[in-house]
Amino acid sequence: MADGFNEARALRVVEIMRDFQSLQHRIAEYSPNPSAEEYFEEGYQVLRQCRAEAAAVLAVPFPLDLTQTSGGLGEQEKRQLQRIIIDASARRFQAKKIYLRAVAAVRWLNTRNAILQGEPANQGHAAQLQQANHTLRN
């Protein structure tokens, strides 16, 4: 028997999916263009990895369950909405973790730019750059 909360479940699905979409857009905005020398620096690698992981989360299809549940149409709708909420919540959680890693990489990039102040990296910057890398890893 349906419990009368299907409309609330549908609204929850919309809320979760909007949050997920917002996270995906924010991740997509992080697309720095490093020089050839900087391309393999740790923070740039993390940003590229985050963008790839975000695309992978989008590419995974929704798992279809073709089994019939007992009960009427309202009960089937309830089960389907519950499955959608679980799937959407899991994807949003993955996107949130990816987003937080991307934010840390952007913070690393800003720190690196502040240290270098437009100059090429040299031995005088080594300790500060190493500290920035360590902060990104942890």
Coordinates of C-alpha atoms in Angstrom, one line a residue:
M1 CA 0.0 0.0 0.0
A2 CA 1.3 3.4 -0.9
D3 CA 1.9 5.7 2.1
G4 CA 0.9 9.1 0.6
F5 CA 4.5 10.4 0.5
N6 CA 5.3 9.9 -3.2
E7 CA 4.9 13.6 -3.9
A8 CA 7.4 14.4 -1.1
R9 CA 9.7 11.7 -2.5
A10 CA 9.5 13.2 -6.0
L11 CA 10.4 16.7 -4.6
R12 CA 13.3 15.1 -2.7
V13 CA 14.6 13.6 -6.0
V14 CA 14.4 17.1 -7.6
E15 CA 16.3 18.6 -4.7
I16 CA 19.1 16.0 -4.8
M17 CA 19.4 16.2 -8.5
R18 CA 19.7 20.0 -8.5
D19 CA 22.4 19.7 -5.9
F20 CA 24.2 17.1 -8.0
Q21 CA 23.9 19.3 -11.1
S22 CA 25.3 22.3 -9.2
L23 CA 28.3 20.2 -8.0
Q24 CA 29.0 18.9 -11.5
H25 CA 28.9 22.5 -12.9
R26 CA 31.3 23.7 -10.3
I27 CA 33.7 20.8 -11.0
A28 CA 33.5 21.6 -14.7
E29 CA 34.5 25.2 -14.1
Y30 CA 37.9 24.1 -12.8
S31 CA 39.8 23.8 -16.0
P32 CA 43.2 25.5 -15.7
N33 CA 45.7 25.6 -18.5
P34 CA 49.1 24.8 -17.1
S35 CA 52.3 25.3 -19.0
A36 CA 54.1 22.2 -20.3
E37 CA 56.5 22.4 -17.3
E38 CA 53.6 22.5 -14.8
Y39 CA 51.4 19.9 -16.5
F40 CA 52.5 17.1 -14.3
E41 CA 52.5 19.1 -11.0
E42 CA 50.4 17.4 -8.3
G43 CA 47.6 19.9 -8.1
Y44 CA 47.0 19.9 -11.9
Q45 CA 46.9 16.2 -11.9
V46 CA 44.3 16.2 -9.1
L47 CA 42.1 18.6 -11.1
R48 CA 42.3 16.5 -14.2
Q49 CA 41.5 13.4 -12.2
C50 CA 38.5 15.2 -10.5
R51 CA 37.1 16.2 -13.9
A52 CA 37.5 12.6 -15.2
E53 CA 35.9 11.1 -12.1
A54 CA 32.9 13.6 -12.3
A55 CA 32.4 12.6 -15.9
A56 CA 32.5 8.9 -14.9
V57 CA 29.8 9.5 -12.3
L58 CA 27.6 11.0 -15.0
A59 CA 28.3 8.2 -17.4
V60 CA 27.1 5.4 -15.1
P61 CA 23.5 4.5 -16.1
F62 CA 20.7 4.2 -13.6
P63 CA 20.3 0.5 -12.6
L64 CA 17.0 -0.8 -14.0
D65 CA 15.1 -3.2 -11.9
L66 CA 12.5 -5.0 -14.0
T67 CA 11.1 -7.1 -11.2
Q68 CA 7.5 -6.5 -10.3
T69 CA 6.7 -5.6 -6.7
S70 CA 3.5 -6.7 -5.1
G71 CA 1.0 -4.0 -4.6
G72 CA -0.7 -1.4 -6.7
L73 CA 0.6 1.4 -8.9
G74 CA 1.2 3.6 -5.9
E75 CA 3.4 1.0 -4.2
Q76 CA 5.4 0.5 -7.4
E77 CA 5.8 4.3 -7.7
K78 CA 7.0 4.4 -4.0
R79 CA 9.6 1.7 -4.6
Q80 CA 10.8 3.3 -7.8
L81 CA 11.1 6.8 -6.1
Q82 CA 13.0 5.2 -3.2
R83 CA 15.5 3.6 -5.6
I84 CA 16.0 6.9 -7.4
I85 CA 16.6 8.7 -4.1
I86 CA 19.2 6.2 -3.1
D87 CA 20.9 6.3 -6.4
A88 CA 20.8 10.1 -6.7
S89 CA 22.0 10.5 -3.1
A90 CA 25.0 8.1 -3.7
R91 CA 25.9 10.0 -6.9
R92 CA 25.6 13.4 -5.1
F93 CA 27.9 12.1 -2.3
Q94 CA 30.5 11.0 -4.9
A95 CA 30.2 14.3 -6.6
K96 CA 30.6 16.2 -3.3
K97 CA 33.8 14.2 -2.5
I98 CA 35.2 15.0 -6.0
Y99 CA 34.3 18.6 -5.6
L100 CA 36.0 18.9 -2.2
R101 CA 39.2 17.4 -3.8
A102 CA 38.9 19.9 -6.7
V103 CA 38.6 22.8 -4.2
A104 CA 41.7 21.6 -2.4
A105 CA 43.6 21.5 -5.7
V106 CA 42.4 25.0 -6.6
R107 CA 43.6 26.1 -3.2
W108 CA 47.0 24.5 -4.0
L109 CA 47.1 26.3 -7.3
N110 CA 46.4 29.7 -5.6
T111 CA 49.0 28.9 -3.0
R112 CA 51.5 28.0 -5.7
N113 CA 50.8 31.2 -7.6
A114 CA 51.2 33.3 -4.5
I115 CA 54.6 31.6 -3.8
L116 CA 55.9 32.0 -7.3
Q117 CA 54.5 35.4 -7.9
G118 CA 54.8 35.0 -11.7
E119 CA 58.4 33.8 -11.5
P120 CA 59.6 30.3 -12.6
A121 CA 60.1 27.8 -9.8
N122 CA 63.6 27.8 -8.4
Q123 CA 65.5 26.4 -5.4
G124 CA 64.4 29.3 -3.2
H125 CA 60.8 28.3 -3.6
A126 CA 61.4 24.5 -3.0
A127 CA 60.4 24.4 0.7
Q128 CA 57.3 26.4 0.3
L129 CA 56.2 24.4 -2.8
Q130 CA 56.9 21.2 -1.0
Q131 CA 54.7 22.3 1.9
A132 CA 51.9 23.2 -0.5
N133 CA 52.2 19.7 -2.0
H134 CA 52.1 18.1 1.4
T135 CA 49.0 20.1 2.4
L136 CA 47.3 19.0 -0.8
R137 CA 48.1 15.3 -0.1
N138 CA 46.7 15.5 3.4

